[in-house]
């Protein structure tokens, strides 16, 4: 696939061989936190979860461990980042 590098304003060819990727989904949220993107929740016929994924500036995904009580699985929700915290609101559960 292709990725758009916002610093250089150029398309970059994505390496996908042996790469850890989040499961495909829809109705998820994607929030920017500093140089990172955070992906939470969503739904597909094969996936329904409350995983939190981070896309780093190196274009590699990693699944994060949540501290405290994690939100339940949901889709169609909204989310925002304030400082170093991500807040998840509403959506359809389970």
Tab-separated table of N, CA and C in Angstrom:
chain	number	residue	atom	x	y	z
A	1	UNK	N	0.805	-1.181	0.000
A	1	UNK	CA	0.000	0.000	0.000
A	1	UNK	C	0.852	1.248	0.000
A	2	UNK	N	0.193	2.371	-0.105
A	2	UNK	CA	0.867	3.666	-0.102
A	2	UNK	C	0.461	4.457	1.130
A	3	UNK	N	1.406	5.196	1.672
A	3	UNK	CA	1.160	6.097	2.793
A	3	UNK	C	1.558	7.501	2.376
A	4	UNK	N	0.889	8.498	2.910
A	4	UNK	CA	1.232	9.883	2.614
A	4	UNK	C	2.051	10.443	3.761
A	5	UNK	N	3.278	10.879	3.475
A	5	UNK	CA	4.160	11.474	4.474
A	5	UNK	C	3.842	12.966	4.542
A	6	UNK	N	3.272	13.411	5.664
A	6	UNK	CA	2.855	14.806	5.771
A	6	UNK	C	4.044	15.758	5.917
A	7	UNK	N	5.193	15.270	6.364
A	7	UNK	CA	6.375	16.135	6.473
A	7	UNK	C	6.973	16.434	5.102
A	8	UNK	N	7.127	15.383	4.285
A	8	UNK	CA	7.738	15.566	2.966
A	8	UNK	C	6.707	15.798	1.862
A	9	UNK	N	5.413	15.603	2.189
A	9	UNK	CA	4.316	15.731	1.222
A	9	UNK	C	4.499	14.780	0.044
A	10	UNK	N	4.993	13.570	0.330
A	10	UNK	CA	5.210	12.565	-0.706
A	10	UNK	C	4.554	11.250	-0.298
A	11	UNK	N	4.234	10.444	-1.321
A	11	UNK	CA	3.731	9.091	-1.067
A	11	UNK	C	4.902	8.167	-0.764
A	12	UNK	N	4.697	7.272	0.187
A	12	UNK	CA	5.717	6.321	0.603
A	12	UNK	C	5.151	4.919	0.423
A	13	UNK	N	5.956	4.003	-0.119
A	13	UNK	CA	5.521	2.613	-0.263
A	13	UNK	C	5.604	1.944	1.103
A	14	UNK	N	4.507	1.339	1.506
A	14	UNK	CA	4.403	0.700	2.813
A	14	UNK	C	4.925	-0.728	2.752
A	15	UNK	N	5.772	-1.097	3.724
A	15	UNK	CA	6.241	-2.477	3.851
A	15	UNK	C	5.193	-3.258	4.632
A	16	UNK	N	4.677	-4.336	4.048
A	16	UNK	CA	3.641	-5.106	4.734
A	16	UNK	C	4.074	-6.525	5.076
A	17	UNK	N	5.204	-6.959	4.582
A	17	UNK	CA	5.662	-8.324	4.864
A	17	UNK	C	6.043	-8.437	6.337
A	18	UNK	N	5.525	-9.473	6.995
A	18	UNK	CA	5.799	-9.737	8.410
A	18	UNK	C	5.505	-8.526	9.293
A	19	UNK	N	4.432	-7.835	8.985
A	19	UNK	CA	4.087	-6.623	9.725
A	19	UNK	C	2.862	-6.859	10.587
A	20	UNK	N	2.917	-6.401	11.835
A	20	UNK	CA	1.782	-6.493	12.752
A	20	UNK	C	0.786	-5.387	12.398
A	21	UNK	N	-0.457	-5.775	12.116
A	21	UNK	CA	-1.498	-4.820	11.749
A	21	UNK	C	-2.748	-5.049	12.587
A	22	UNK	N	-3.498	-3.989	12.898
A	22	UNK	CA	-4.784	-4.184	13.572
A	22	UNK	C	-5.756	-4.907	12.642
A	23	UNK	N	-6.684	-5.668	13.201
A	23	UNK	CA	-7.682	-6.320	12.346
A	23	UNK	C	-8.504	-5.278	11.584
A	24	UNK	N	-8.938	-5.598	10.352
A	24	UNK	CA	-9.797	-4.664	9.604
A	24	UNK	C	-11.083	-4.395	10.377
A	25	UNK	N	-11.597	-3.170	10.265
A	25	UNK	CA	-12.794	-2.790	11.022
A	25	UNK	C	-13.419	-1.539	10.433
A	26	UNK	N	-14.599	-1.220	10.922
A	26	UNK	CA	-15.249	0.050	10.605
A	26	UNK	C	-15.854	0.586	11.898
A	27	UNK	N	-16.374	1.801	11.855
A	27	UNK	CA	-17.019	2.437	13.019
A	27	UNK	C	-16.075	2.575	14.212
A	28	UNK	N	-14.794	2.750	13.949
A	28	UNK	CA	-13.777	2.929	14.982
A	28	UNK	C	-13.455	4.421	15.129
A	29	UNK	N	-12.555	4.747	16.056
A	29	UNK	CA	-12.040	6.112	16.146
A	29	UNK	C	-10.533	6.090	15.932
A	30	UNK	N	-10.031	7.200	15.405
A	30	UNK	CA	-8.607	7.385	15.168
A	30	UNK	C	-8.280	8.795	15.639
A	31	UNK	N	-7.466	8.894	16.682
A	31	UNK	CA	-7.145	10.186	17.291
A	31	UNK	C	-5.646	10.449	17.194
A	32	UNK	N	-5.307	11.716	17.033
A	32	UNK	CA	-3.905	12.122	16.995
A	32	UNK	C	-3.456	12.513	18.397
A	33	UNK	N	-2.337	11.954	18.831
A	33	UNK	CA	-1.731	12.303	20.111
A	33	UNK	C	-0.257	12.587	19.838
A	34	UNK	N	0.096	13.853	19.748
A	34	UNK	CA	1.469	14.209	19.376
A	34	UNK	C	1.759	13.678	17.979
A	35	UNK	N	2.884	12.976	17.815
A	35	UNK	CA	3.214	12.437	16.493
A	35	UNK	C	2.548	11.087	16.199
A	36	UNK	N	1.698	10.604	17.103
A	36	UNK	CA	1.119	9.267	16.994
A	36	UNK	C	-0.365	9.322	16.644
A	37	UNK	N	-0.865	8.202	16.109
A	37	UNK	CA	-2.293	8.010	15.908
A	37	UNK	C	-2.747	6.853	16.787
A	38	UNK	N	-3.872	7.028	17.464
A	38	UNK	CA	-4.449	5.993	18.321
A	38	UNK	C	-5.739	5.487	17.696
A	39	UNK	N	-5.853	4.181	17.518
A	39	UNK	CA	-7.028	3.536	16.942
A	39	UNK	C	-7.724	2.747	18.042
A	40	UNK	N	-9.027	2.974	18.190
A	40	UNK	CA	-9.764	2.263	19.233
A	40	UNK	C	-11.082	1.730	18.692
A	41	UNK	N	-11.421	0.514	19.147
A	41	UNK	CA	-12.739	-0.070	18.923
A	41	UNK	C	-13.049	-0.361	17.473
A	42	UNK	N	-14.333	-0.393	17.179
A	42	UNK	CA	-14.789	-0.692	15.836
A	42	UNK	C	-15.447	-2.052	15.753
A	43	UNK	N	-15.810	-2.402	14.529
A	43	UNK	CA	-16.563	-3.634	14.324
A	43	UNK	C	-16.352	-4.131	12.901
A	44	UNK	N	-16.373	-5.437	12.744
A	44	UNK	CA	-16.484	-6.095	11.437
A	44	UNK	C	-17.141	-7.448	11.690
A	45	UNK	N	-17.384	-8.212	10.628
A	45	UNK	CA	-17.970	-9.543	10.818
A	45	UNK	C	-17.027	-10.458	11.586
A	46	UNK	N	-15.721	-10.155	11.524
A	46	UNK	CA	-14.723	-10.996	12.195
A	46	UNK	C	-14.131	-10.356	13.437
A	47	UNK	N	-14.509	-9.116	13.732
A	47	UNK	CA	-13.867	-8.403	14.837
A	47	UNK	C	-14.876	-7.552	15.591
A	48	UNK	N	-14.785	-7.612	16.900
A	48	UNK	CA	-15.518	-6.708	17.781
A	48	UNK	C	-14.693	-6.625	19.045
A	49	UNK	N	-14.096	-5.490	19.301
A	49	UNK	CA	-13.199	-5.449	20.444
A	49	UNK	C	-12.972	-4.066	20.990
A	50	UNK	N	-12.141	-4.042	22.013
A	50	UNK	CA	-11.784	-2.782	22.651
A	50	UNK	C	-10.267	-2.591	22.658
A	51	UNK	N	-9.612	-3.111	21.647
A	51	UNK	CA	-8.165	-2.980	21.561
A	51	UNK	C	-7.779	-1.537	21.265
A	52	UNK	N	-6.631	-1.138	21.776
A	52	UNK	CA	-6.065	0.172	21.505
A	52	UNK	C	-4.752	-0.035	20.766
A	53	UNK	N	-4.645	0.564	19.581
A	53	UNK	CA	-3.462	0.441	18.743
A	53	UNK	C	-2.828	1.805	18.537
A	54	UNK	N	-1.507	1.818	18.419
A	54	UNK	CA	-0.761	3.044	18.176
A	54	UNK	C	0.003	2.920	16.867
A	55	UNK	N	-0.121	3.930	16.014
A	55	UNK	CA	0.683	4.005	14.796
A	55	UNK	C	1.767	5.035	15.055
A	56	UNK	N	3.023	4.552	15.091
A	56	UNK	CA	4.153	5.420	15.398
A	56	UNK	C	4.645	6.192	14.195
A	57	UNK	N	5.568	7.100	14.444
A	57	UNK	CA	6.131	7.901	13.361
A	57	UNK	C	6.967	7.059	12.401
A	58	UNK	N	7.278	5.824	12.797
A	58	UNK	CA	7.995	4.882	11.924
A	58	UNK	C	7.028	4.065	11.063
A	59	UNK	N	5.727	4.413	11.100
A	59	UNK	CA	4.665	3.751	10.341
A	59	UNK	C	4.459	2.296	10.759
A	60	UNK	N	4.793	1.957	11.999
A	60	UNK	CA	4.573	0.603	12.517
A	60	UNK	C	3.502	0.649	13.590
A	61	UNK	N	2.601	-0.336	13.527
A	61	UNK	CA	1.532	-0.461	14.504
A	61	UNK	C	2.020	-1.261	15.698
A	62	UNK	N	1.519	-0.918	16.868
A	62	UNK	CA	1.713	-1.755	18.051
A	62	UNK	C	0.446	-1.694	18.892
A	63	UNK	N	0.097	-2.846	19.463
A	63	UNK	CA	-1.079	-2.904	20.325
A	63	UNK	C	-0.654	-2.475	21.720
A	64	UNK	N	-1.415	-1.560	22.323
A	64	UNK	CA	-1.077	-1.028	23.637
A	64	UNK	C	-1.857	-1.736	24.737
A	65	UNK	N	-1.245	-1.811	25.896
A	65	UNK	CA	-1.913	-2.310	27.091
A	65	UNK	C	-2.564	-1.114	27.783
A	66	UNK	N	-3.824	-1.241	28.149
A	66	UNK	CA	-4.554	-0.157	28.801
A	66	UNK	C	-4.380	-0.291	30.302
A	67	UNK	N	-4.115	0.826	30.985
A	67	UNK	CA	-4.052	0.812	32.449
A	67	UNK	C	-5.415	1.221	32.994
A	68	UNK	N	-5.751	0.720	34.148
A	68	UNK	CA	-7.068	1.008	34.711
A	68	UNK	C	-8.123	0.133	34.061
A	69	UNK	N	-9.359	0.555	34.141
A	69	UNK	CA	-10.470	-0.187	33.557
A	69	UNK	C	-10.644	0.222	32.100
A	70	UNK	N	-10.492	-0.738	31.214
A	70	UNK	CA	-10.623	-0.454	29.781
A	70	UNK	C	-12.095	-0.295	29.416
A	71	UNK	N	-12.404	0.589	28.464
A	71	UNK	CA	-13.789	0.673	27.983
A	71	UNK	C	-14.212	-0.654	27.366
A	72	UNK	N	-15.491	-0.952	27.406
A	72	UNK	CA	-15.974	-2.185	26.786
A	72	UNK	C	-15.901	-2.055	25.265
A	73	UNK	N	-16.063	-3.174	24.576
A	73	UNK	CA	-16.090	-3.172	23.114
A	73	UNK	C	-17.193	-2.241	22.643
A	74	UNK	N	-16.885	-1.433	21.599
A	74	UNK	CA	-17.906	-0.521	21.088
A	74	UNK	C	-17.584	-0.089	19.670
A	75	UNK	N	-18.616	0.417	19.020
A	75	UNK	CA	-18.483	0.943	17.662
A	75	UNK	C	-19.380	2.164	17.533
A	76	UNK	N	-19.077	3.015	16.564
A	76	UNK	CA	-19.876	4.204	16.352
A	76	UNK	C	-19.759	5.222	17.470
A	77	UNK	N	-18.699	5.152	18.228
A	77	UNK	CA	-18.459	6.051	19.347
A	77	UNK	C	-17.683	7.284	18.871
A	78	UNK	N	-17.384	8.166	19.792
A	78	UNK	CA	-16.476	9.269	19.503
A	78	UNK	C	-15.360	9.222	20.539
A	79	UNK	N	-14.238	9.821	20.193
A	79	UNK	CA	-13.096	9.845	21.101
A	79	UNK	C	-12.289	11.112	20.846
A	80	UNK	N	-11.671	11.603	21.901
A	80	UNK	CA	-10.812	12.779	21.820
A	80	UNK	C	-9.613	12.588	22.725
A	81	UNK	N	-8.520	13.217	22.348
A	81	UNK	CA	-7.313	13.229	23.171
A	81	UNK	C	-7.197	14.603	23.804
A	82	UNK	N	-6.992	14.616	25.111
A	82	UNK	CA	-6.712	15.844	25.846
A	82	UNK	C	-5.444	15.585	26.643
A	83	UNK	N	-4.388	16.292	26.293
A	83	UNK	CA	-3.094	16.068	26.941
A	83	UNK	C	-2.584	14.680	26.622
A	84	UNK	N	-2.368	13.888	27.649
A	84	UNK	CA	-1.851	12.528	27.454
A	84	UNK	C	-2.920	11.467	27.682
A	85	UNK	N	-4.193	11.861	27.650
A	85	UNK	CA	-5.287	10.911	27.885
A	85	UNK	C	-6.249	10.911	26.718
A	86	UNK	N	-6.804	9.723	26.445
A	86	UNK	CA	-7.815	9.569	25.404
A	86	UNK	C	-9.152	9.264	26.079
A	87	UNK	N	-10.181	10.016	25.710
A	87	UNK	CA	-11.507	9.849	26.290
A	87	UNK	C	-12.437	9.281	25.215
A	88	UNK	N	-13.190	8.235	25.573
A	88	UNK	CA	-14.105	7.551	24.662
A	88	UNK	C	-15.521	7.784	25.144
A	89	UNK	N	-16.414	8.169	24.215
A	89	UNK	CA	-17.790	8.494	24.565
A	89	UNK	C	-18.786	7.736	23.707
A	90	UNK	N	-19.852	7.232	24.334
A	90	UNK	CA	-21.008	6.689	23.614
A	90	UNK	C	-20.724	5.483	22.736
A	91	UNK	N	-21.511	5.361	21.687
A	91	UNK	CA	-21.387	4.248	20.759
A	91	UNK	C	-22.301	3.096	21.114
A	92	UNK	N	-22.232	2.060	20.301
A	92	UNK	CA	-22.989	0.823	20.527
A	92	UNK	C	-22.071	-0.171	21.213
A	93	UNK	N	-22.569	-0.837	22.221
A	93	UNK	CA	-21.755	-1.732	23.032
A	93	UNK	C	-22.020	-3.177	22.660
A	94	UNK	N	-20.945	-3.986	22.783
A	94	UNK	CA	-21.073	-5.422	22.634
A	94	UNK	C	-21.521	-5.931	21.306
